[in-house]
Each structure stands twice: as C-alpha cells, then as structure tokens.
Coordinates of C-alpha atoms in Angstrom, one line a residue:
Chain L
X9 CA 33.2 11.3 27.7
X10 CA 35.5 9.8 29.6
X11 CA 33.9 7.1 32.0
X12 CA 36.3 6.8 35.4
X13 CA 37.0 2.8 34.2
X14 CA 38.6 5.1 29.9
X15 CA 35.3 3.2 28.3
X16 CA 34.3 6.4 26.2
X17 CA 30.9 6.5 24.5
X18 CA 30.0 7.7 21.0
X19 CA 26.5 10.0 21.6
X20 CA 24.4 8.4 18.9
X21 CA 21.9 11.6 17.9
X22 CA 19.1 9.2 18.3
X23 CA 16.8 11.0 20.8
X24 CA 16.8 9.9 24.5
X25 CA 19.5 7.3 23.3
X26 CA 21.8 9.4 24.5
X27 CA 20.6 10.0 27.8
X28 CA 19.5 6.1 28.7
X29 CA 23.0 4.9 27.7
X30 CA 24.2 7.9 30.4
X31 CA 26.4 9.4 26.8
X32 CA 26.0 6.9 24.0
X33 CA 27.4 3.7 22.2
X34 CA 31.2 2.3 23.6
X35 CA 33.1 4.0 21.7
X36 CA 34.8 1.5 19.2
X37 CA 33.2 -1.2 20.4
X38 CA 30.4 -3.5 18.8
X39 CA 26.6 -3.3 20.4
X40 CA 24.7 -6.1 19.3
X41 CA 20.7 -4.4 19.1
X42 CA 18.8 -7.5 19.2
X43 CA 14.5 -7.6 18.7
X44 CA 11.9 -10.0 17.5
X45 CA 10.4 -9.2 14.0
X46 CA 8.7 -5.5 13.6
X47 CA 10.9 -3.8 16.3
X48 CA 12.8 -0.5 13.9
X49 CA 15.8 -2.4 14.2
X50 CA 16.7 -1.6 10.7
X51 CA 15.7 1.9 10.9
X52 CA 17.8 2.3 14.6
X53 CA 20.4 0.6 12.5
X54 CA 20.1 3.6 9.7
X55 CA 19.4 6.2 12.4
X56 CA 22.3 5.8 14.1
X57 CA 24.9 6.1 10.4
X58 CA 22.1 8.7 9.6
X59 CA 22.7 10.5 12.8
X60 CA 26.0 10.5 12.9
X61 CA 26.7 12.2 9.5
X62 CA 23.2 14.8 10.1
X63 CA 24.9 16.0 13.5
X64 CA 28.7 15.1 14.0
X65 CA 29.4 15.1 10.4
X66 CA 31.3 11.1 10.8
X67 CA 30.6 8.8 7.6
X68 CA 29.0 5.6 8.0
X69 CA 29.0 2.1 6.7
X70 CA 25.8 0.0 6.5
X71 CA 25.9 -3.5 5.5
X72 CA 23.0 -5.1 4.7
X73 CA 22.2 -9.3 4.6
X74 CA 18.8 -8.9 4.1
X75 CA 16.3 -6.0 2.7
X76 CA 18.2 -5.0 0.0
X77 CA 19.6 -1.7 -0.6
X78 CA 16.7 0.8 -2.8
X79 CA 14.3 -0.1 -0.4
X80 CA 16.3 0.2 2.6
X81 CA 17.1 3.9 0.7
X82 CA 12.7 4.7 -0.1
X83 CA 11.7 3.2 3.4
X84 CA 14.6 5.6 5.3
X85 CA 13.2 8.5 2.5
X86 CA 9.6 9.3 5.5
X87 CA 12.7 9.7 8.4
X88 CA 14.0 12.7 6.0
X89 CA 17.0 10.8 5.5
X90 CA 18.4 10.8 2.3
X91 CA 20.5 8.1 1.4
X92 CA 21.7 7.8 -1.7
X93 CA 22.6 11.9 -1.8
X94 CA 24.9 10.5 0.7
X95 CA 26.0 8.6 -0.6
X96 CA 27.0 10.3 -3.8
X97 CA 29.0 12.7 -1.0
X98 CA 31.1 9.7 0.2
X99 CA 28.9 10.0 3.4
X100 CA 27.7 7.0 3.4
X101 CA 28.5 3.4 2.0
X102 CA 26.6 0.5 2.1
X103 CA 27.7 -3.0 1.3
X104 CA 25.4 -5.7 -0.4
X105 CA 25.5 -8.7 1.1
X106 CA 22.3 -9.5 1.3
X107 CA 20.2 -12.4 -0.6
X108 CA 19.8 -12.0 -4.1
X109 CA 23.3 -13.7 -5.1
X110 CA 22.6 -16.5 -8.4
X111 CA 22.9 -19.9 -7.2
X112 CA 26.0 -21.3 -4.2
X113 CA 26.8 -24.1 -3.3
X114 CA 29.0 -25.0 -0.8
X115 CA 31.8 -27.0 -0.9
X116 CA 34.4 -27.3 1.2
X117 CA 35.8 -25.1 4.4
X118 CA 35.6 -21.1 4.4
X119 CA 35.7 -18.5 6.6
X120 CA 34.0 -13.7 5.7
X121 CA 37.4 -13.1 4.5
X122 CA 36.2 -11.5 1.3
X123 CA 33.5 -9.8 3.7
X124 CA 35.6 -8.4 5.8
X125 CA 38.2 -7.2 3.2
X126 CA 34.9 -5.2 2.0
X127 CA 33.8 -3.4 5.2
X128 CA 38.0 -3.0 5.2
X129 CA 37.6 -0.6 1.7
X130 CA 34.0 0.5 2.2
X131 CA 35.5 2.5 5.5
X132 CA 38.0 3.5 4.2
X133 CA 37.3 5.1 1.1
X134 CA 34.5 6.5 3.2
X135 CA 36.8 8.0 6.8
X136 CA 33.8 6.1 8.4
X137 CA 33.6 6.4 12.4
X138 CA 30.2 3.9 12.2
X139 CA 28.8 0.9 11.2
X140 CA 25.8 -0.6 11.2
X141 CA 25.3 -4.1 10.3
X142 CA 21.6 -5.5 9.7
X143 CA 21.3 -8.6 10.6
X144 CA 22.7 -11.3 11.8
X145 CA 20.3 -14.0 11.6
X146 CA 20.3 -13.4 7.9
X147 CA 23.7 -14.2 7.9
X148 CA 22.6 -18.0 8.9
X149 CA 20.5 -18.5 6.5
X150 CA 22.4 -18.1 3.4
X151 CA 25.1 -20.2 4.7
X152 CA 25.0 -23.7 6.2
X153 CA 27.5 -24.3 8.7
X154 CA 26.5 -22.3 11.5
X155 CA 29.5 -23.6 13.7
X156 CA 31.6 -21.5 11.8
X157 CA 29.4 -18.8 11.0
X158 CA 29.5 -18.4 14.9
X159 CA 33.2 -18.3 15.0
X160 CA 33.5 -16.2 11.2
X161 CA 31.0 -13.2 13.1
X162 CA 33.5 -12.7 16.0
X163 CA 36.5 -12.8 13.3
X164 CA 34.1 -10.2 11.7
X165 CA 33.7 -7.9 15.4
X166 CA 36.9 -8.5 16.6
X167 CA 38.1 -6.6 13.1
X168 CA 36.2 -3.9 13.2
X169 CA 37.9 -3.1 16.6
X170 CA 40.6 -3.4 15.6
X171 CA 39.9 -0.9 12.8
X172 CA 38.8 1.4 15.4
X173 CA 34.6 2.1 14.7
X174 CA 31.3 2.3 16.8
X175 CA 29.4 -0.5 15.4
X176 CA 25.6 -1.6 15.5
X177 CA 25.0 -5.6 14.5
X178 CA 20.9 -6.3 14.7
X179 CA 20.2 -9.4 15.3
X180 CA 16.3 -11.2 15.3
X181 CA 14.6 -12.7 19.0
X182 CA 12.3 -15.5 18.4
X183 CA 10.1 -14.1 21.3
X184 CA 10.1 -10.5 23.5
X185 CA 10.9 -11.9 26.8
X186 CA 13.0 -14.9 25.9
X187 CA 17.2 -16.2 24.2
X188 CA 19.3 -13.3 23.7
X189 CA 19.3 -14.3 20.0
X190 CA 18.9 -17.0 18.1
X191 CA 21.6 -18.9 16.6
X192 CA 23.6 -17.9 20.5
X193 CA 25.3 -15.0 18.6
X194 CA 25.3 -13.0 21.4
X195 CA 28.6 -14.3 23.1
X196 CA 30.3 -13.8 20.2
X197 CA 30.6 -10.6 19.2
X198 CA 29.0 -8.2 21.6
X199 CA 30.7 -6.8 26.0
X200 CA 27.4 -4.4 24.8
X201 CA 23.2 -5.6 24.0
X202 CA 20.5 -3.6 23.8
X203 CA 17.4 -5.2 23.2
X204 CA 14.2 -3.3 21.8
X205 CA 10.6 -5.2 22.2
X206 CA 6.9 -4.5 20.7
X207 CA 5.2 -6.3 23.1
X208 CA 0.8 -6.8 23.5
X209 CA -0.7 -5.3 26.6
X210 CA -4.4 -5.0 27.1
X211 CA -4.5 -5.0 23.2
X212 CA -1.9 -1.8 22.7
X213 CA 1.5 -2.2 20.9
X214 CA 4.3 -0.3 23.4
X215 CA 7.3 -0.3 22.0
X216 CA 10.6 -0.6 25.0
X217 CA 14.3 -0.3 24.2
X218 CA 16.4 -1.9 27.3
X219 CA 20.1 -2.0 27.7
X220 CA 20.3 -5.3 28.4
X221 CA 24.4 -4.7 29.1
X222 CA 27.3 -2.7 28.5
X223 CA 30.6 -4.0 29.5
X224 CA 32.9 -2.4 32.1
X225 CA 30.1 1.4 31.4
X226 CA 26.9 2.2 33.2
X227 CA 24.1 2.9 31.8
X228 CA 19.8 2.6 32.8
X229 CA 18.7 -0.1 33.7
X230 CA 15.0 -0.9 32.8
X231 CA 12.6 -0.9 29.7
X232 CA 11.8 2.9 28.1
X233 CA 9.9 3.4 25.3
X234 CA 10.0 4.9 22.5
X235 CA 8.5 5.6 19.0
X236 CA 8.6 6.6 15.4
X237 CA 7.7 9.7 14.6
X238 CA 7.5 9.9 10.5
X239 CA 11.0 13.1 9.6
X240 CA 12.2 12.2 12.7
X241 CA 12.7 8.3 13.3
X242 CA 12.8 7.3 16.8
X243 CA 12.6 8.8 19.8
X244 CA 13.1 6.9 23.0
X245 CA 11.3 9.0 26.2
X246 CA 13.8 8.5 29.7
X247 CA 11.4 8.8 31.6
X248 CA 13.0 7.8 34.8
X249 CA 16.4 9.0 33.4
X250 CA 15.2 12.6 33.9
X251 CA 16.4 13.7 36.7
X252 CA 14.6 15.2 40.2
X253 CA 16.4 18.5 40.1
X254 CA 14.3 21.5 38.1
X255 CA 14.4 24.2 40.8
X256 CA 11.3 24.6 42.5
X257 CA 10.3 27.7 42.3
X258 CA 8.5 30.2 45.1
X259 CA 7.1 31.9 42.1
X260 CA 3.4 31.6 43.1
X261 CA 0.3 32.3 39.4
X262 CA -2.8 33.5 40.1
X263 CA -5.3 30.5 39.2
X264 CA -7.6 33.5 37.1
X265 CA -10.2 33.5 40.5
X266 CA -9.8 35.3 43.6
X267 CA -10.8 33.5 45.9
X268 CA -9.8 29.9 44.8
X269 CA -6.2 32.1 44.8
X270 CA -7.0 32.5 48.6
X271 CA -7.4 29.2 49.1
X272 CA -4.6 27.6 47.7
X273 CA -2.5 29.8 50.3
X274 CA -1.8 32.9 47.1
X275 CA -2.5 31.0 44.4
X276 CA -0.5 28.4 42.3
X277 CA 3.6 27.9 42.3
X278 CA 4.9 29.7 38.2
X279 CA 6.3 25.0 38.9
X280 CA 3.4 22.9 39.7
X281 CA 1.6 20.7 38.2
X282 CA -2.2 21.3 39.6
X283 CA -4.8 17.8 38.9
X284 CA -8.4 19.5 38.7
X285 CA -10.6 16.0 40.1
X286 CA -14.5 15.6 39.0
X287 CA -17.4 14.6 37.9
X288 CA -18.2 15.1 34.4
X289 CA -20.3 18.1 34.9
X290 CA -18.8 19.7 37.4
X291 CA -17.1 22.7 36.4
X292 CA -13.1 21.2 35.6
X293 CA -13.5 22.6 32.4
X294 CA -14.3 26.0 33.4
X295 CA -11.4 26.0 35.5
X296 CA -8.4 24.8 33.3
X297 CA -10.2 27.9 31.4
X298 CA -10.4 30.1 33.9
X299 CA -6.7 29.2 34.8
X300 CA -4.8 29.3 31.4
X301 CA -7.5 33.2 30.8
X302 CA -5.4 34.2 34.2
X303 CA -2.9 33.5 32.5
X304 CA -3.5 35.9 29.5
X305 CA -5.1 38.7 31.1
X306 CA -2.1 39.3 32.6
X307 CA -0.1 38.9 29.3
X308 CA 1.2 35.4 29.7
X309 CA 0.8 32.8 26.8
X310 CA -1.2 29.6 27.5
X311 CA -1.5 26.6 25.9
X312 CA -4.4 24.2 25.8
X313 CA -4.4 20.6 24.7
X314 CA -8.1 19.5 24.8
X315 CA -8.7 15.8 23.7
X316 CA -13.2 15.3 25.1
X317 CA -14.5 18.8 23.4
X318 CA -13.7 20.3 19.3
X319 CA -12.0 23.7 18.9
X320 CA -15.8 25.0 18.3
X321 CA -17.1 23.3 21.9
X322 CA -14.4 25.1 24.3
X323 CA -14.7 28.5 22.8
X324 CA -18.7 28.8 22.9
X325 CA -18.0 27.6 26.6
X326 CA -15.1 29.9 27.0
X327 CA -17.7 32.8 25.9
X328 CA -20.4 31.5 28.1
X329 CA -18.5 32.4 31.2
X330 CA -16.9 35.9 30.1
X331 CA -13.4 34.9 28.5
X332 CA -12.9 35.5 24.5
X333 CA -10.7 32.6 23.5
X334 CA -10.5 33.7 19.9
X335 CA -9.5 37.7 21.1
X336 CA -6.8 35.4 22.8
X337 CA -5.5 33.8 20.4
X338 CA -5.4 37.0 17.9
X339 CA -3.3 38.2 20.2
X340 CA -0.4 35.4 20.1
X341 CA -2.0 34.3 23.6
X342 CA -3.4 31.4 23.7
X343 CA -3.3 28.2 21.4
X344 CA -5.8 25.5 21.7
X345 CA -4.5 22.5 20.3
X346 CA -7.7 20.2 20.1
X347 CA -7.1 16.1 19.0
X348 CA -8.4 13.2 19.6
X349 CA -6.9 11.0 21.4
X350 CA -7.2 7.6 19.2
X351 CA -6.1 9.3 17.0
X352 CA -2.3 8.6 18.1
X353 CA -0.7 6.8 21.0
X354 CA 0.0 7.6 24.2
X355 CA 4.0 7.8 23.3
X356 CA 3.6 10.2 19.8
X357 CA 1.3 12.6 21.9
X358 CA 3.9 13.3 24.8
X359 CA 6.3 14.2 21.8
X360 CA 4.3 16.3 20.2
X361 CA 3.1 17.8 23.0
X362 CA 6.7 19.0 24.4
X363 CA 7.1 19.7 20.1
X364 CA 4.4 22.7 20.7
X365 CA 5.0 23.9 24.9
X366 CA 8.6 24.1 23.4
X367 CA 7.6 25.7 19.8
X368 CA 5.1 28.3 21.9
X369 CA 6.1 28.9 25.1
X370 CA 3.3 29.6 27.3
X371 CA 3.8 30.2 31.0
X372 CA 0.2 27.9 32.1
X373 CA -0.5 25.0 30.7
X374 CA -3.7 23.1 30.5
X375 CA -4.7 18.7 29.1
X376 CA -8.1 18.7 29.3
X377 CA -8.6 15.8 30.0
X378 CA -5.8 12.6 31.5
X379 CA -9.3 10.4 32.0
X380 CA -9.8 10.7 27.8
X381 CA -5.6 9.7 27.4
X382 CA -6.2 7.1 29.3
X383 CA -7.9 5.3 27.2
X384 CA -6.0 5.0 24.5
X385 CA -2.9 3.1 26.8
X386 CA -2.0 0.7 29.6
X387 CA -1.4 1.8 32.9
X388 CA 1.4 1.4 33.0
X389 CA 2.0 3.4 29.4
X390 CA -0.5 6.3 30.7
X391 CA 1.6 6.3 34.7
X392 CA 5.1 7.2 32.2
X393 CA 3.6 9.3 30.5
X394 CA 1.9 11.4 32.9
X395 CA 5.7 11.6 34.8
X396 CA 7.0 12.0 31.2
X397 CA 5.5 14.9 31.0
X398 CA 4.9 16.0 34.4
X399 CA 8.8 16.2 34.4
X400 CA 8.7 17.5 31.2
X401 CA 6.6 21.3 32.0
X402 CA 8.7 21.4 35.3
X403 CA 12.2 21.7 33.4
X404 CA 9.6 24.3 31.5
X405 CA 9.6 26.3 34.7
X406 CA 5.4 26.6 33.8
X407 CA 2.7 26.1 35.8
X408 CA 0.5 23.1 34.4
X409 CA -3.0 21.6 35.4
X410 CA -4.1 18.5 34.4
X411 CA -8.1 17.7 34.5
X412 CA -9.3 13.8 35.7
X413 CA -12.9 13.2 35.6
X414 CA -13.9 10.7 38.2
X415 CA -16.9 7.7 37.3
X416 CA -19.1 8.8 39.6
X417 CA -21.4 11.5 39.8
X418 CA -21.3 11.8 43.5
X419 CA -17.9 11.3 45.6
X420 CA -15.6 8.2 44.5
X421 CA -12.4 8.7 42.8
X422 CA -10.7 8.3 39.7
X423 CA -8.1 6.1 38.4
X424 CA -6.5 8.6 36.6
X425 CA -6.4 10.2 39.8
X426 CA -4.9 6.9 41.5
X427 CA -2.4 6.7 38.8
X428 CA -1.4 9.9 39.1
X429 CA -1.9 11.8 42.5
X430 CA 1.5 11.3 44.3
X431 CA 3.3 13.3 41.2
X432 CA 1.1 16.0 41.3
X433 CA 2.4 18.8 44.0
X434 CA -1.4 20.4 44.0
X435 CA -5.5 18.6 43.8
X436 CA -8.8 20.8 43.5
X437 CA -11.5 17.7 44.4
X438 CA -14.5 19.1 42.9
X439 CA -18.5 17.5 44.1
X440 CA -21.5 17.5 43.2
X441 CA -23.1 18.2 46.3
X442 CA -27.3 17.3 47.0
X443 CA -28.0 19.9 49.7
X444 CA -31.9 19.8 50.4
X445 CA -33.7 18.7 46.7
X446 CA -31.1 20.6 44.6
X447 CA -27.8 19.9 43.1
X448 CA -25.5 22.2 44.3
X449 CA -20.7 22.5 43.5
X450 CA -18.4 21.9 45.7
X451 CA -15.0 21.9 45.9
X452 CA -11.9 22.0 48.3
X453 CA -8.4 21.4 47.6
X454 CA -7.3 18.4 49.1
X455 CA -2.7 18.9 48.8
X456 CA -0.8 22.4 48.7
X457 CA 2.9 21.3 47.7
X458 CA 4.8 23.6 49.9
X459 CA 2.1 25.5 51.2
X460 CA -0.5 26.3 53.4
X461 CA -3.5 26.1 51.7
X462 CA -8.0 26.3 53.4
X463 CA -9.3 23.2 54.1
X464 CA -12.5 23.7 53.9
X465 CA -15.3 21.9 51.1
X466 CA -15.8 25.4 50.2
X467 CA -19.9 25.7 47.9
X468 CA -19.2 27.4 44.5
X469 CA -21.6 28.7 41.6
X470 CA -21.4 28.4 37.6
X471 CA -22.6 31.2 35.5
X472 CA -21.8 33.9 32.6
X473 CA -19.4 35.3 34.3
X474 CA -17.4 32.2 35.4
X475 CA -16.9 30.2 38.3
X476 CA -17.8 32.2 41.6
X477 CA -16.4 30.9 45.9
X478 CA -18.3 30.8 48.1
X479 CA -18.4 30.2 51.9
X480 CA -17.8 26.6 53.4
X481 CA -20.5 23.6 53.1
X482 CA -21.3 24.0 57.3
X483 CA -24.4 21.5 57.5
X484 CA -23.5 18.8 55.3
X485 CA -20.3 15.8 56.0
X486 CA -20.2 13.2 53.9
X487 CA -18.9 15.1 50.6
X488 CA -16.3 13.1 49.0
X489 CA -17.4 10.2 49.6
X490 CA -20.9 11.1 48.1
X491 CA -22.9 10.1 51.5
X492 CA -23.8 13.4 53.0
X493 CA -25.3 13.9 56.2
X494 CA -26.6 17.1 56.5
X495 CA -25.8 18.4 60.6
X496 CA -27.3 20.3 63.1
X497 CA -25.3 23.4 63.4
X498 CA -25.5 22.6 67.0
X499 CA -24.2 19.8 67.2
X500 CA -20.8 21.4 64.7
X501 CA -20.9 24.7 67.1
X502 CA -20.4 21.8 69.7
X503 CA -17.3 20.0 67.8
X504 CA -15.4 22.9 67.4
X505 CA -16.1 23.9 70.8
X506 CA -14.0 20.6 71.7
X507 CA -11.3 21.1 69.9
X508 CA -11.2 24.8 71.6
X509 CA -11.4 23.4 74.8
X510 CA -8.6 20.6 75.0
X511 CA -5.9 23.4 73.3
Chain R
X10 CA 33.1 -29.0 -28.4
X11 CA 31.8 -27.2 -25.3
X12 CA 31.9 -23.3 -24.8
X13 CA 34.6 -22.0 -23.6
X14 CA 34.7 -22.2 -19.6
X15 CA 35.4 -18.7 -17.7
X16 CA 36.4 -19.0 -13.6
X17 CA 37.6 -16.4 -10.7
X18 CA 38.8 -17.7 -7.5
X19 CA 38.6 -15.3 -5.2
X20 CA 41.9 -16.0 -2.0
X21 CA 41.6 -14.1 0.8
X22 CA 45.6 -13.7 1.4
X23 CA 47.7 -16.2 0.8
X24 CA 46.3 -18.2 3.4
X25 CA 46.6 -22.5 3.2
X26 CA 42.8 -22.0 2.7
X27 CA 43.9 -20.4 -0.4
X28 CA 46.5 -23.3 -1.4
X29 CA 44.3 -25.9 -1.0
X30 CA 41.5 -24.3 -2.9
X31 CA 44.1 -22.5 -5.6
X32 CA 45.7 -26.6 -5.1
X33 CA 42.0 -28.5 -6.2
X34 CA 41.0 -26.6 -8.8
X35 CA 44.0 -27.0 -10.5
X36 CA 43.8 -30.9 -10.3
X37 CA 39.5 -31.1 -11.0
X38 CA 41.5 -29.1 -14.1
X39 CA 43.9 -31.8 -15.2
X40 CA 41.5 -34.8 -14.9
X41 CA 38.3 -32.9 -16.0
X42 CA 39.3 -30.0 -18.1
X43 CA 41.1 -28.9 -21.2
X44 CA 42.6 -26.6 -22.7
X45 CA 39.6 -24.5 -23.2
X46 CA 39.3 -23.2 -20.3
X47 CA 40.9 -19.4 -18.4
X48 CA 40.6 -19.2 -15.1
X49 CA 41.0 -15.8 -12.7
X50 CA 42.3 -15.6 -9.5
X51 CA 41.9 -12.5 -7.0
X52 CA 43.0 -11.7 -4.1
X53 CA 41.0 -9.7 -1.5
X54 CA 43.5 -8.2 0.4
X55 CA 44.6 -6.3 -2.5
X56 CA 41.8 -4.9 -4.6
X57 CA 38.4 -5.1 -2.7
X58 CA 36.8 -3.6 -5.1
X59 CA 36.6 -6.1 -6.9
X60 CA 35.1 -8.3 -4.1
X61 CA 32.2 -5.3 -3.5
X62 CA 31.8 -5.2 -7.4
X63 CA 30.7 -8.8 -7.5
X64 CA 29.3 -9.1 -4.0
X65 CA 31.7 -11.8 -2.6
X66 CA 31.6 -12.4 0.8
X67 CA 32.9 -15.6 2.1
X68 CA 36.8 -16.6 1.2
X69 CA 37.4 -18.9 -0.8
X70 CA 35.0 -18.8 -3.4
X71 CA 34.5 -20.2 -7.5
X72 CA 32.6 -18.1 -9.8
X73 CA 31.3 -19.7 -13.1
X74 CA 31.6 -16.5 -15.2
X75 CA 31.4 -18.4 -18.2
X76 CA 28.6 -20.1 -19.6
X77 CA 25.9 -18.8 -17.9
X78 CA 23.7 -19.4 -15.6
X79 CA 26.4 -18.1 -13.8
X80 CA 27.3 -20.3 -10.7
X81 CA 29.6 -20.0 -6.5
X82 CA 31.0 -22.0 -5.0
X83 CA 32.6 -21.6 -1.5
X84 CA 35.0 -23.3 0.7
X85 CA 37.9 -24.8 -0.7
X86 CA 36.2 -26.3 -2.7
X87 CA 37.6 -30.4 -0.9
X88 CA 34.1 -31.2 -1.7
X89 CA 35.6 -32.2 -5.1
X90 CA 31.5 -34.2 -6.3
X91 CA 30.4 -30.9 -5.1
X92 CA 32.0 -29.1 -7.0
X93 CA 31.8 -31.0 -10.7
X94 CA 28.0 -30.6 -10.1
X95 CA 28.3 -27.0 -9.5
X96 CA 30.0 -26.9 -12.7
X97 CA 28.1 -29.0 -14.0
X98 CA 31.1 -31.5 -15.5
X99 CA 30.7 -35.1 -15.5
X100 CA 32.5 -36.6 -13.0
X101 CA 33.4 -39.6 -15.9
X102 CA 34.6 -38.2 -18.3
X103 CA 35.1 -35.0 -20.2
X104 CA 31.6 -34.6 -21.4
X105 CA 29.7 -30.3 -20.8
X106 CA 27.0 -30.0 -20.7
X107 CA 25.3 -26.7 -20.5
X108 CA 22.6 -26.3 -17.9

C-alpha cells in the first residue's frame, strides 16, 4: 500500500493491527514497540515474523537479548508457531545475544559492529525481509555505558534501514502512562512508536495497543483493545476503526410473532440490532426464543449465545413455549452456545462469537443477556465490546437481538441500556404492570430506526404456545417509570378529543 | 611453567579502534607474556559466522579460550589494568595464576 507521500506499508498479518495502522508497519523502517512487563512485547515481536512466514512467505531474523532461544521456541509453540521447523527450512533465524555469555569485562571503548555483522549475515543468508529485536532494555543491563549504547543502537537502526528490512525493536517502560521507554531510547531509534498496555482497571486486566506515532504516514489514533488467543496469538480489536459503511437493508424479517411484527411496522430490518430490555421474568428469553424460532421456521439458520442459562434450561423453556430446540438443532437450523461470562474476558468472548457467527453463517443471532457480560467487564470495555459486536453483525447483514436486564422489577432502565441504546436500531421494553392487585406484562416498541411503529404499551400473555400480544393498556399510566396511576377511561377519551379539536 | 594461553581477538574491519586494540594487545604481550601464547585475530566483517558461533556482540572483543574458564574483555583494551586482571596476569611480573 503506497501512501501519498511515498511511505509504503508492510502488512504485518497480525489480525486487526493492519487495520488500525492503516496498512501495516512502515516498510524498510524501524518501529519501536514499547510496554511494561507482561504486555506481550515478545509475542508481538515473534508474531510479526511468524505471520510473515505463514502468510507472505517472508523470512525473518529474531535477535534476542533477553529470553533464551529454547524458551522462545517452546513458548511460541502454543500459538502454533513451529519455529524450529522454520529454522530448518531457512525461514527463521535466531541471533542469540542473551545474557548467558561468559563473564565479560569492559576495558576501553567498543562498538556493536559484531552484532551488526551477525544481523547482516543472517539477513543475507535467509533473504529476510523482517527483523525483530527483543528487547533493547536487556542490552543496557549487559553493558555499563548507556550513553555509548544509545549511539550504538542508533547505528544498528541505521544499518537495518540501509539493508532495507522492516524491523521491530521492543523496549521496556516502567509505567503504563509515562515516558515512552527507559533509557531514552526512543529518540535514537524509531520514527514509529507502538505502545502495548496491560492496565488494571476496576479490578480487571485490559490489554490495549496504541500507535503513538508514525512519522510521515497516517494511522488510527487512540487505544485499541487486544487479546491473546491460544493457537492464534495477538488479535487487535479495531473498534472505532470499523467503518459504518454497511448497507442499510429495507428487507424485513418476521420477529416470530405476527402482532409484534405489526407493532414494528412490518417486522425487524434484516441488518438491524434490537435491544430487548426488561426486569427478570418479563419474557426476554421468550422474545429471543421466538425471534430465533421465527427464522428457523422459514428454513433460515439462527444462533443463540446464552450467558445466563444452561442448554438444558433453555431447551426446557423453549419446549414449555411450544418450540422444539432439539429438532431445530438436528436440522442444523439452530445452534445454542451456552457459556459462563466469567470463563473469559470480553475480548475473548468477542473473538469466539465472531468466529462462531462466521462459521455457522446464521441470519439471526441472539444474545441472552448482555447484562451478564457486563458483569465481567469495565464499562468502557463493555461499550467497546457492544460496538464491535454490533458492527460485526451489521457487516454480516444479519439481524441481532440483545437482551438486557433491568435491576428493578418495576420501571427503571438498565445500565446496559444506557450504554448501548444509541448503538442499537430498535428498542423493545418489557415491563411488569400492576393492575388491580395483579401483575401483568406489558411491552412497547420504544424506537424503530427507519420505520413507523406502534407507540402503545400493549399487554401480552405467556402460555404453552408462546407469546400473545393483546390490546393496549388504556386505563393506566406511568408503566415505564413504574409509578402506576389508574386513569378513568372517560378522562382518556376527553384528552384524545382535545387533540383532535386542535387539528 | 604455566599453561599455554590462547587468545582470540574479534575486530570489525581495519578501523582505528581495531588497530588500537591490536596495538594494546601487542604491548601487553611484550611486557607480560612470553612465547607461551597464541593470538588469533578475526575480522567479523569477513567472517560473521565465527562471530555468530562465538556469540560476539561488541567489537573489539578479546576472548581467552585457554586456560579455562573462558574470559571475555570488551573494548579497545586501553584500560590495561582491567585487561591484566581479567587475564589473571600479575601487574608486576610474569607469574600467571590459573583461576
């Protein structure tokens, strides 16, 4: 990818990174990858080479100042990177500059020409296009004179540029938000700086990556979450880098319930996301079940991510509403994925869900409930998760339904709702309505982007055949707030009359 | 008499720094060592694989291969005192202790 000003980029092949960097790392340049301890700098450095070998047939040279070569080979096997085999095939070569050398004394001035010669030699031998140097901090602990070393690092960087390879150098930072790297290295070696973070926030760890500077070329700004997946390595979640250019469909899908379709002005849009909000027991899971079954009835595939109930519970519930999940699943029209939210971080859930959607290719996806996922995340992380997932679903041009649980039985809104209501296309509220000493259920379509919809709060009942939507509540107000006031029917007529007169 | 001493000096090309290291080493030999001494000079630009095999980072690097244990001295060897101490050569005379 050639930029206007001539700085080319080398696609790294690290998932998501090429997106936030708008094409990859600046080609034939050095990029400093800086982070505190435990931010996956070594994984990033290895993945840069591994992806080059696996995806583009580009050989790489790995210079290690810190970890032993054996450790790296062993640690990276878990990501599916068989470095030993690549070494045998001449695709990967190590330069061992780790500290395990015999006792060394400094007696006079020196340079690192021997290291440069070794790197040069390795690049020539394998015809390498990528070089990773991990990590610069360790070189400072090997030698005493740091002023001289900075100069030497500058010479290494210069030599790498001359050879024409694209390189990563990793460096340590002492704090997550402070100077870029220890020893003031960054001014000497890199036009380009990428920061990896592993921040403790609200008692939860959150990994992010930020491109701090890319001299002379563009990139996305700000921190992006990333996750490290076994068998894959680092996956960056591009979030706001996702473009809102998905087509907006006018094709409608049935909600699975004729009356609800009517309330929505003819059904949900095919590529829209619907939020269903209500207190526990108001019928949100039923709504999701109906929605999925509605797709399956038409021979389309549906996918349910359940974070609150087990498969058995869900199947039993569905059976109680007259829907046979077993049968649908046997016919490959339905898949139910039931997981505890606590089993993974939100980033990992997101990747797993995207993978599942991409594999199964459903036309409808439901998540029951988002509130359960909110428990395991920070509010920022949660919002990012919902944005990413929504964007992904829209890109697939499928319909999504999220359920959210309100904390109060009567009225109120959920935290979930507040965070994501602007992201979703439609909102359906389900509420308990106390009426003359009896709890009944009401629902209303609060928002339906791009369509007319029913503004009334309708009563619905649940029985062995599912959901039945009936007439609007005529003689009670304050349902959404939970402060019910019963109104005399004649008063309602009078108010309606009043508006008609004004027209 | 003492064991035979084998030294390898890794340099990068014929730079002033390389020349200085070689010069300093020759002076040390003249003063403190007798003929019981082998010196091999390796140019890492010519033979990078040797630098790789010996895991040399800096130039110049002087490696005492024998007697064991291996010792490494980095720099142009102008700090003679440190060189002598690292090679276990007495500052005053020709007694060589094996450490």
